Amino acid sequence: MDNDKRFVTGLDVGTENVRAVIATVSKTGEVAIVGYNEGKSSGMRKGIPANLTGPAEAIDRMLGDAERMGGYDVRSAYVSINGSTVISTHTEGMIAVGSVEHEIDSEDINRVEDVAVSGRIPANRDVLDVIPLEYALDGQGGIKDPLGMAGARLEIRANVISALTPNCENLKRATITADVKAERLVPSVVAAARAVLTERQKENGVAVIDMGGATTSVAVYEEGDLQYVGVVPAGSNNITNDLAIVLAIEPELAEEIKTRFVTGDFNSDKSIAIKVGKNGERAFERKEVEEVVKARLEEIFSEVRKKLKAAKYDQRLPEGIILTGGGAKMRDIEIFAKKVLEASVKIGIPEGAGGVAESVKKPEFATAVGLALMAAEESQYSEPDSKKSFKKSKSTKKPNFLKKLFSKF
Ligand SMILES: Nc1ncnc2c1ncn2[C@@H]1O[C@H](COP(=O)(O)OP(=O)(O)OP(=O)(O)O)[C@@H](O)[C@H]1O
Ligand SMILES: [Mg+2]
């Protein structure tokens, strides 16, 4: 391994599966995936650790192969966080910075961010990220990056992403039990967005929906910034469970039916039987399966739509919706989602990395790839020189209090 390269790791700790992506980053910032793996998760409930040993063992088991493949012993990683306690709050802050000729420096920016956060976010929540949406100098708004500008009063409008502190703590404890330090926690849908969205989509307005086993999270981007994050506490496993109950069959069979089922337009005229089992020895009426799948999918997408509506993004997404996560693998789900969400829907495939990236170009790997890409990007610009921070993009900036937060570990 030449010394010009660094290793980064993305670790997606899901309710159903754990996934890792190990990548190298060249001096010029090129990311090459060198190791990856996935395995069954354990001890997670609706995106949140229900105990520490379950997820720790699952991570440990799964990481072994990824480490051997990448020739690297993972000690730290960017880790996904999920669950309905992950929320975004829009806040504002204002500080006086001195005379009118005062040149805004990164310290001023950190200070106004701190003001926008302190007292606005309940004490039992950890702040995961602060996304500056707009700055104003002496009352003049619409400023995207005030660094180097002159002014006496600096204001900020920001989107603060937070999650309940016990959830964050327990997730960090679970990874550290597996000997992996969580360098940063990122909402799983935000990490997925990093891997599947283009800059143009983020600029024009787009939503990412990450449908996992037990959660369905949504993130909205506009004007290049993350505007909204929300999590619906239901996912693709609910379809399996419903099928098992209604058809009175074992969950394994219900899972097989689900993976064979084609959602599409739910045209019951094509009512053919779905054959499952080793030699197709059991057949189920398509119409019966259809009713169950349709009801649950409709419910999940309606909940997502309610969240988009509450965030005022319903029917305001020129670039439509991108679906990721294992739930996005249900055949023709995008056709059905389009009807319920009344927007164009596409399946998101993770991009932006070389190496063995072909093997992880699947919607369920979007979060792990996105985490590795974020780790690559952020550590690349980690020099403490404040002047250099002028060049870094807003999204790669880690606020001061985040550094404080993670220095505890
Ligand atoms: N081919 C397929 N067709 C339909 N569903 C599928 C397919 N493959 C996987 N799934 C479903 O995807 C779900 C798992 O997705 P994923 O691995 O993204 O979840 P997770 O990240 O562990 O969960 P969460 O994000 O909710 O914590 C399961 O419900 C599984 O049945
Ligand atoms: Mg997930």
Short mmCIF file of C-alpha atoms and ligand atoms in Angstrom, two decimals:
data_model
loop_
_atom_site.label_atom_id
_atom_site.label_comp_id
_atom_site.label_asym_id
_atom_site.label_seq_id
_atom_site.Cartn_x
_atom_site.Cartn_y
_atom_site.Cartn_z
CA MET A 1 0.00 0.00 0.00
CA ASP A 2 1.61 3.30 -0.92
CA ASN A 3 1.65 6.02 1.69
CA ASP A 4 -0.28 8.45 -0.49
CA LYS A 5 -3.49 6.58 0.20
CA ARG A 6 -5.70 6.54 3.27
CA PHE A 7 -8.34 4.01 4.25
CA VAL A 8 -11.92 4.95 5.12
CA THR A 9 -14.85 2.76 6.16
CA GLY A 10 -18.62 3.11 5.92
CA LEU A 11 -20.61 0.94 8.31
CA ASP A 12 -24.37 0.63 7.82
CA VAL A 13 -25.93 -0.88 10.94
CA GLY A 14 -29.47 -1.76 9.86
CA THR A 15 -32.32 -3.57 11.56
CA GLU A 16 -32.16 -6.44 9.11
CA ASN A 17 -28.62 -6.28 7.72
CA VAL A 18 -25.21 -4.83 8.50
CA ARG A 19 -23.02 -3.69 5.61
CA ALA A 20 -19.49 -2.37 5.35
CA VAL A 21 -17.58 -0.66 2.57
CA ILE A 22 -13.81 -0.16 2.93
CA ALA A 23 -12.22 2.26 0.49
CA THR A 24 -8.90 3.91 -0.19
CA VAL A 25 -8.63 7.63 -0.86
CA SER A 26 -5.82 8.94 -3.05
CA LYS A 27 -4.13 12.28 -2.48
CA THR A 28 -6.27 13.75 -5.23
CA GLY A 29 -9.42 12.51 -3.50
CA GLU A 30 -10.22 9.52 -5.71
CA VAL A 31 -12.12 6.85 -3.83
CA ALA A 32 -11.61 3.15 -4.66
CA ILE A 33 -13.62 0.48 -2.90
CA VAL A 34 -11.29 -2.33 -1.81
CA GLY A 35 -13.49 -4.35 0.52
CA TYR A 36 -17.17 -4.84 1.23
CA ASN A 37 -19.51 -7.31 2.87
CA GLU A 38 -23.02 -7.73 4.21
CA GLY A 39 -24.52 -9.96 6.86
CA LYS A 40 -27.62 -10.46 8.97
CA SER A 41 -28.10 -7.94 11.75
CA SER A 42 -29.22 -8.71 15.28
CA GLY A 43 -30.43 -6.86 18.37
CA MET A 44 -31.81 -3.89 16.42
CA ARG A 45 -35.40 -2.68 16.66
CA LYS A 46 -36.79 -0.17 14.16
CA GLY A 47 -33.32 1.14 13.40
CA ILE A 48 -32.23 1.44 17.05
CA PRO A 49 -30.05 -0.91 19.14
CA ALA A 50 -32.19 -2.95 21.54
CA ASN A 51 -29.04 -4.45 23.09
CA LEU A 52 -25.30 -4.03 22.55
CA THR A 53 -24.05 -7.57 21.99
CA GLY A 54 -26.42 -8.36 19.07
CA PRO A 55 -25.28 -5.56 16.73
CA ALA A 56 -21.66 -5.83 17.99
CA GLU A 57 -21.48 -9.52 17.10
CA ALA A 58 -23.18 -8.92 13.75
CA ILE A 59 -20.68 -6.15 12.90
CA ASP A 60 -17.73 -8.26 14.04
CA ARG A 61 -18.83 -11.31 12.01
CA MET A 62 -19.52 -9.30 8.90
CA LEU A 63 -16.41 -7.09 9.05
CA GLY A 64 -14.00 -10.03 9.03
CA ASP A 65 -14.45 -10.81 5.33
CA ALA A 66 -14.49 -7.15 4.29
CA GLU A 67 -11.22 -6.61 6.17
CA ARG A 68 -9.56 -9.64 4.60
CA MET A 69 -10.71 -8.50 1.16
CA GLY A 70 -9.46 -4.95 1.69
CA GLY A 71 -6.29 -5.97 3.54
CA TYR A 72 -7.12 -3.50 6.27
CA ASP A 73 -8.01 -3.77 9.94
CA VAL A 74 -10.97 -1.43 10.55
CA ARG A 75 -10.60 0.62 13.74
CA SER A 76 -12.96 3.50 13.00
CA ALA A 77 -15.84 4.18 10.64
CA TYR A 78 -18.60 6.51 9.60
CA VAL A 79 -21.70 4.78 10.96
CA SER A 80 -25.37 5.03 9.91
CA ILE A 81 -28.03 6.03 12.43
CA ASN A 82 -31.73 5.45 11.91
CA GLY A 83 -35.05 5.38 13.77
CA SER A 84 -37.95 7.77 14.13
CA THR A 85 -36.06 9.94 16.65
CA VAL A 86 -33.89 11.23 13.80
CA ILE A 87 -35.43 14.58 12.89
CA SER A 88 -34.56 17.90 11.32
CA THR A 89 -35.36 21.26 12.93
CA HIS A 90 -35.13 24.59 11.15
CA THR A 91 -33.54 27.21 13.41
CA GLU A 92 -32.14 30.72 13.25
CA GLY A 93 -29.30 32.52 15.04
CA MET A 94 -27.74 35.96 15.16
CA ILE A 95 -24.45 37.38 16.50
CA ALA A 96 -22.77 40.77 16.55
CA VAL A 97 -19.27 40.47 15.09
CA GLY A 98 -17.86 44.01 15.59
CA SER A 99 -17.53 46.98 13.27
CA VAL A 100 -18.93 47.11 9.74
CA GLU A 101 -15.45 46.49 8.29
CA HIS A 102 -15.06 43.27 10.26
CA GLU A 103 -14.15 40.38 7.97
CA ILE A 104 -16.21 37.28 8.73
CA ASP A 105 -13.91 34.40 9.67
CA SER A 106 -14.60 30.74 10.40
CA GLU A 107 -14.76 31.47 14.13
CA ASP A 108 -17.71 33.85 13.55
CA ILE A 109 -19.41 31.18 11.45
CA ASN A 110 -18.93 28.54 14.15
CA ARG A 111 -20.23 30.97 16.77
CA VAL A 112 -23.42 31.81 14.86
CA GLU A 113 -23.98 28.07 14.24
CA ASP A 114 -23.64 27.46 17.97
CA VAL A 115 -26.23 30.17 18.65
CA ALA A 116 -28.61 28.56 16.16
CA VAL A 117 -28.27 25.26 18.01
CA SER A 118 -27.99 26.08 21.72
CA GLY A 119 -31.33 26.25 23.44
CA ARG A 120 -33.19 25.27 20.24
CA ILE A 121 -32.51 21.55 20.43
CA PRO A 122 -33.65 19.71 23.61
CA ALA A 123 -30.85 18.59 25.93
CA ASN A 124 -31.70 14.91 25.46
CA ARG A 125 -30.78 15.11 21.75
CA ASP A 126 -27.40 14.82 20.06
CA VAL A 127 -26.85 17.19 17.16
CA LEU A 128 -25.66 15.14 14.19
CA ASP A 129 -25.23 17.96 11.70
CA VAL A 130 -25.96 21.63 11.14
CA ILE A 131 -26.67 22.56 7.55
CA PRO A 132 -26.45 26.32 6.98
CA LEU A 133 -29.25 27.16 4.53
CA GLU A 134 -28.71 30.89 4.30
CA TYR A 135 -26.72 33.68 5.97
CA ALA A 136 -27.56 37.36 6.26
CA LEU A 137 -25.10 40.20 6.84
CA ASP A 138 -26.47 43.38 8.37
CA GLY A 139 -29.95 42.32 7.34
CA GLN A 140 -29.08 41.42 3.76
CA GLY A 141 -30.02 37.79 3.20
CA GLY A 142 -29.43 35.25 0.43
CA ILE A 143 -25.74 34.73 1.30
CA LYS A 144 -24.51 31.17 0.87
CA ASP A 145 -20.95 31.60 2.21
CA PRO A 146 -20.14 34.75 4.20
CA LEU A 147 -16.44 33.85 4.77
CA GLY A 148 -14.26 36.89 3.98
CA MET A 149 -17.25 39.24 3.58
CA ALA A 150 -17.57 42.40 5.69
CA GLY A 151 -20.37 43.10 8.15
CA ALA A 152 -21.27 43.83 11.77
CA ARG A 153 -24.23 41.50 12.29
CA LEU A 154 -24.23 37.90 11.10
CA GLU A 155 -27.44 35.86 10.93
CA ILE A 156 -27.97 32.23 9.97
CA ARG A 157 -30.91 30.07 8.95
CA ALA A 158 -30.01 26.43 9.45
CA ASN A 159 -31.32 22.89 9.35
CA VAL A 160 -30.24 21.01 12.47
CA ILE A 161 -30.29 17.22 12.33
CA SER A 162 -30.58 15.51 15.69
CA ALA A 163 -31.41 12.17 17.33
CA LEU A 164 -32.16 11.11 20.89
CA THR A 165 -28.92 10.93 22.89
CA PRO A 166 -29.48 7.38 24.26
CA ASN A 167 -29.88 6.06 20.70
CA CYS A 168 -26.64 7.71 19.61
CA GLU A 169 -24.79 6.56 22.73
CA ASN A 170 -25.94 2.98 22.41
CA LEU A 171 -25.05 2.81 18.73
CA LYS A 172 -21.53 4.09 19.51
CA ARG A 173 -21.25 1.59 22.35
CA ALA A 174 -22.37 -1.24 20.07
CA THR A 175 -19.71 -0.40 17.46
CA ILE A 176 -16.98 0.10 20.08
CA THR A 177 -17.88 -3.33 21.50
CA ALA A 178 -16.95 -4.59 18.02
CA ASP A 179 -13.69 -2.54 18.29
CA VAL A 180 -14.85 0.07 15.81
CA LYS A 181 -14.96 3.72 16.88
CA ALA A 182 -17.87 5.65 15.36
CA GLU A 183 -16.11 8.71 13.97
CA ARG A 184 -19.39 10.22 12.99
CA LEU A 185 -23.07 9.18 12.95
CA VAL A 186 -24.96 9.99 9.76
CA PRO A 187 -28.69 9.35 9.16
CA SER A 188 -28.81 6.35 6.84
CA VAL A 189 -30.90 8.17 4.21
CA VAL A 190 -28.48 11.12 4.18
CA ALA A 191 -25.56 8.77 3.57
CA ALA A 192 -27.55 7.00 0.83
CA ALA A 193 -28.26 10.38 -0.78
CA ARG A 194 -24.53 11.10 -0.89
CA ALA A 195 -24.02 8.04 -3.07
CA VAL A 196 -27.05 8.25 -5.39
CA LEU A 197 -27.71 11.95 -6.05
CA THR A 198 -26.10 14.27 -8.56
CA GLU A 199 -25.33 17.91 -7.75
CA ARG A 200 -27.95 18.96 -10.30
CA GLN A 201 -30.66 16.90 -8.61
CA LYS A 202 -29.76 18.41 -5.22
CA GLU A 203 -29.85 21.89 -6.69
CA ASN A 204 -33.23 21.53 -8.44
CA GLY A 205 -35.08 19.62 -5.70
CA VAL A 206 -35.19 15.88 -5.08
CA ALA A 207 -36.14 13.40 -2.35
CA VAL A 208 -34.44 10.12 -1.42
CA ILE A 209 -36.48 7.39 0.21
CA ASP A 210 -34.48 4.62 1.92
CA MET A 211 -36.79 1.67 2.47
CA GLY A 212 -35.15 -0.80 4.81
CA GLY A 213 -36.54 -3.74 6.75
CA ALA A 214 -38.12 -1.83 9.64
CA THR A 215 -37.83 1.84 8.66
CA THR A 216 -38.46 4.06 5.67
CA SER A 217 -36.52 7.31 5.82
CA VAL A 218 -36.83 10.34 3.63
CA ALA A 219 -34.43 13.20 2.88
CA VAL A 220 -35.18 16.27 0.76
CA TYR A 221 -32.56 18.38 -1.04
CA GLU A 222 -33.05 21.76 -2.66
CA GLU A 223 -30.64 24.54 -3.61
CA GLY A 224 -27.86 22.04 -3.01
CA ASP A 225 -28.69 21.65 0.69
CA LEU A 226 -30.30 19.00 2.86
CA GLN A 227 -33.61 20.62 3.76
CA TYR A 228 -35.44 17.84 5.57
CA VAL A 229 -34.98 14.40 7.17
CA GLY A 230 -37.70 12.18 8.63
CA VAL A 231 -38.15 8.49 9.41
CA VAL A 232 -41.33 6.38 9.16
CA PRO A 233 -41.11 3.43 11.60
CA ALA A 234 -42.24 0.79 9.09
CA GLY A 235 -40.46 -0.94 6.23
CA SER A 236 -40.35 -3.90 3.90
CA ASN A 237 -40.41 -6.43 6.77
CA ASN A 238 -43.95 -5.29 7.54
CA ILE A 239 -45.02 -6.64 4.14
CA THR A 240 -43.46 -10.03 4.97
CA ASN A 241 -45.14 -10.11 8.38
CA ASP A 242 -48.54 -9.16 6.92
CA LEU A 243 -48.25 -11.91 4.30
CA ALA A 244 -47.29 -14.46 6.99
CA ILE A 245 -50.32 -13.52 9.09
CA VAL A 246 -52.94 -13.20 6.35
CA LEU A 247 -51.86 -16.31 4.41
CA ALA A 248 -51.10 -18.20 7.66
CA ILE A 249 -47.65 -19.24 6.43
CA GLU A 250 -44.14 -19.23 7.89
CA PRO A 251 -42.11 -15.99 7.48
CA GLU A 252 -39.53 -17.64 5.17
CA LEU A 253 -42.27 -18.52 2.69
CA ALA A 254 -43.78 -15.04 3.03
CA GLU A 255 -40.33 -13.55 2.24
CA GLU A 256 -40.06 -15.75 -0.86
CA ILE A 257 -43.50 -14.65 -2.06
CA LYS A 258 -42.52 -11.03 -1.52
CA THR A 259 -39.32 -11.29 -3.56
CA ARG A 260 -41.19 -13.02 -6.40
CA PHE A 261 -44.09 -10.63 -6.37
CA VAL A 262 -44.22 -7.92 -9.04
CA THR A 263 -45.97 -4.84 -7.69
CA GLY A 264 -46.30 -2.73 -10.83
CA ASP A 265 -49.78 -1.45 -11.31
CA PHE A 266 -51.63 -4.06 -9.25
CA ASN A 267 -53.65 -5.13 -12.24
CA SER A 268 -55.72 -7.98 -10.83
CA ASP A 269 -56.76 -9.02 -14.34
CA LYS A 270 -53.38 -10.72 -14.65
CA SER A 271 -54.32 -12.92 -11.71
CA ILE A 272 -51.90 -15.80 -12.01
CA ALA A 273 -50.77 -17.93 -9.10
CA ILE A 274 -47.44 -17.23 -7.38
CA LYS A 275 -45.53 -20.48 -6.98
CA VAL A 276 -43.08 -20.84 -4.12
CA GLY A 277 -41.18 -23.58 -2.33
CA LYS A 278 -38.45 -25.90 -3.61
CA ASN A 279 -40.24 -27.15 -6.72
CA GLY A 280 -42.94 -24.57 -6.76
CA GLU A 281 -45.00 -26.98 -4.69
CA ARG A 282 -47.11 -24.25 -3.15
CA ALA A 283 -49.18 -21.74 -5.08
CA PHE A 284 -50.90 -18.62 -3.83
CA GLU A 285 -53.56 -16.55 -5.52
CA ARG A 286 -51.98 -13.42 -6.86
CA LYS A 287 -55.08 -11.41 -5.95
CA GLU A 288 -54.81 -12.39 -2.29
CA VAL A 289 -51.10 -11.53 -2.13
CA GLU A 290 -51.73 -8.34 -4.03
CA GLU A 291 -54.24 -7.04 -1.50
CA VAL A 292 -51.79 -7.48 1.38
CA VAL A 293 -48.77 -5.99 -0.41
CA LYS A 294 -50.76 -3.09 -1.80
CA ALA A 295 -52.30 -2.15 1.55
CA ARG A 296 -48.94 -2.08 3.34
CA LEU A 297 -47.02 -0.29 0.57
CA GLU A 298 -49.80 2.27 0.28
CA GLU A 299 -49.64 2.88 4.01
CA ILE A 300 -45.84 3.33 4.05
CA PHE A 301 -45.77 5.65 1.02
CA SER A 302 -48.72 7.65 2.38
CA GLU A 303 -46.80 8.19 5.62
CA VAL A 304 -43.79 9.33 3.60
CA ARG A 305 -46.04 11.67 1.64
CA LYS A 306 -47.46 13.11 4.86
CA LYS A 307 -43.90 13.89 5.96
CA LEU A 308 -43.13 15.53 2.62
CA LYS A 309 -46.33 17.54 2.91
CA ALA A 310 -45.49 18.67 6.45
CA ALA A 311 -42.08 19.79 5.17
CA LYS A 312 -43.90 21.59 2.30
CA TYR A 313 -42.18 19.50 -0.35
CA ASP A 314 -45.15 17.51 -1.56
CA GLN A 315 -45.44 18.04 -5.35
CA ARG A 316 -42.45 20.38 -5.30
CA LEU A 317 -39.70 18.05 -6.43
CA PRO A 318 -38.62 18.70 -10.04
CA GLU A 319 -36.09 15.85 -9.96
CA GLY A 320 -38.60 13.46 -8.40
CA ILE A 321 -37.88 10.70 -5.91
CA ILE A 322 -35.00 8.22 -5.71
CA LEU A 323 -35.66 4.91 -3.92
CA THR A 324 -32.86 3.05 -2.10
CA GLY A 325 -32.53 0.29 0.52
CA GLY A 326 -33.39 -3.41 0.32
CA GLY A 327 -37.10 -2.54 0.07
CA ALA A 328 -36.39 -0.83 -3.28
CA LYS A 329 -35.58 -4.26 -4.74
CA MET A 330 -39.21 -5.28 -4.79
CA ARG A 331 -39.94 -5.70 -8.45
CA ASP A 332 -41.57 -2.70 -10.17
CA ILE A 333 -41.96 -0.90 -6.83
CA GLU A 334 -41.09 2.38 -8.58
CA ILE A 335 -44.18 2.09 -10.76
CA PHE A 336 -46.40 1.74 -7.71
CA ALA A 337 -44.57 4.42 -5.69
CA LYS A 338 -45.05 6.86 -8.56
CA LYS A 339 -48.83 6.50 -8.26
CA VAL A 340 -49.03 7.00 -4.51
CA LEU A 341 -46.43 9.76 -4.34
CA GLU A 342 -47.51 11.45 -7.60
CA ALA A 343 -43.91 12.10 -8.59
CA SER A 344 -41.36 10.47 -10.88
CA VAL A 345 -39.62 7.62 -9.02
CA LYS A 346 -36.33 5.91 -9.87
CA ILE A 347 -34.19 3.30 -8.12
CA GLY A 348 -30.94 4.76 -6.74
CA ILE A 349 -27.68 2.99 -7.50
CA PRO A 350 -24.57 4.11 -5.55
CA GLU A 351 -21.98 5.92 -7.71
CA GLY A 352 -18.85 7.96 -7.13
CA ALA A 353 -16.28 5.30 -6.31
CA GLY A 354 -13.91 3.09 -8.29
CA GLY A 355 -12.20 -0.17 -7.35
CA VAL A 356 -14.64 -3.03 -6.89
CA ALA A 357 -17.57 -0.58 -6.91
CA GLU A 358 -19.42 -2.68 -9.54
CA SER A 359 -20.16 -5.27 -6.85
CA VAL A 360 -21.95 -2.76 -4.62
CA LYS A 361 -23.97 -1.03 -7.32
CA LYS A 362 -27.18 -2.11 -5.63
CA PRO A 363 -29.79 0.04 -3.85
CA GLU A 364 -29.20 -1.74 -0.52
CA PHE A 365 -25.52 -0.68 -0.52
CA ALA A 366 -26.26 3.04 -1.04
CA THR A 367 -25.90 3.90 2.66
CA ALA A 368 -22.59 2.06 3.22
CA VAL A 369 -21.06 3.51 0.02
CA GLY A 370 -22.31 7.00 0.92
CA LEU A 371 -20.77 6.73 4.39
CA ALA A 372 -17.39 5.77 2.90
CA LEU A 373 -17.63 8.68 0.41
CA MET A 374 -18.44 11.12 3.22
CA ALA A 375 -15.54 9.81 5.31
CA ALA A 376 -13.23 10.20 2.31
CA GLU A 377 -14.38 13.75 1.64
CA GLU A 378 -14.34 15.05 5.20
CA SER A 379 -11.03 13.68 6.39
CA GLN A 380 -9.47 15.02 3.18
CA TYR A 381 -10.13 18.58 4.29
CA SER A 382 -9.46 18.13 7.96
CA GLU A 383 -6.48 20.55 8.19
CA PRO A 384 -7.24 22.94 11.04
CA ASP A 385 -5.98 25.97 9.06
CA SER A 386 -9.01 28.28 9.04
CA LYS A 387 -8.08 29.98 5.74
CA LYS A 388 -8.20 26.62 3.99
CA SER A 389 -11.77 26.14 5.14
CA PHE A 390 -12.70 28.79 2.57
CA LYS A 391 -12.31 26.16 -0.12
CA LYS A 392 -14.28 23.40 1.48
CA SER A 393 -17.87 22.88 0.52
CA LYS A 394 -20.50 23.58 3.14
CA SER A 395 -21.64 20.01 3.31
CA THR A 396 -18.15 18.81 4.24
CA LYS A 397 -17.81 21.18 7.13
CA LYS A 398 -17.96 19.67 10.57
CA PRO A 399 -19.14 22.21 13.14
CA ASN A 400 -17.08 22.77 16.26
CA PHE A 401 -19.49 21.16 18.63
CA LEU A 402 -19.49 18.00 16.49
CA LYS A 403 -15.74 17.79 16.94
CA LYS A 404 -16.28 18.26 20.69
CA LEU A 405 -19.00 15.63 20.65
CA PHE A 406 -16.87 13.02 18.97
CA SER A 407 -13.68 13.82 20.82
CA LYS A 408 -15.35 12.19 23.81
CA PHE A 409 -14.91 8.81 22.14
N1 LIG B 1 -35.47 -8.86 -3.95
C1 LIG B 1 -36.20 -8.31 -2.98
N2 LIG B 1 -37.52 -8.07 -3.14
C2 LIG B 1 -38.27 -7.53 -2.18
N3 LIG B 1 -37.76 -7.17 -0.98
C3 LIG B 1 -36.46 -7.38 -0.74
C4 LIG B 1 -35.60 -7.95 -1.72
N4 LIG B 1 -34.35 -8.02 -1.20
C5 LIG B 1 -34.41 -7.52 0.04
N5 LIG B 1 -35.69 -7.13 0.34
C6 LIG B 1 -36.17 -6.59 1.60
O1 LIG B 1 -35.36 -5.50 2.03
C7 LIG B 1 -35.41 -5.42 3.46
C8 LIG B 1 -34.03 -5.21 4.00
O2 LIG B 1 -33.52 -4.02 3.51
P1 LIG B 1 -32.21 -3.36 4.14
O3 LIG B 1 -31.13 -4.34 4.16
O4 LIG B 1 -31.99 -2.07 3.43
O5 LIG B 1 -32.74 -3.09 5.63
P2 LIG B 1 -31.97 -2.55 6.89
O6 LIG B 1 -31.07 -1.44 6.47
O7 LIG B 1 -31.34 -3.65 7.63
O8 LIG B 1 -33.19 -2.00 7.77
P3 LIG B 1 -33.49 -0.54 8.35
O9 LIG B 1 -32.88 0.44 7.40
O10 LIG B 1 -34.99 -0.44 8.37
O11 LIG B 1 -32.89 -0.51 9.70
C9 LIG B 1 -36.05 -6.71 3.95
O12 LIG B 1 -37.38 -6.45 4.37
C10 LIG B 1 -36.03 -7.60 2.72
O13 LIG B 1 -37.12 -8.49 2.69
MG MG B 2 -31.13 0.63 6.37
#
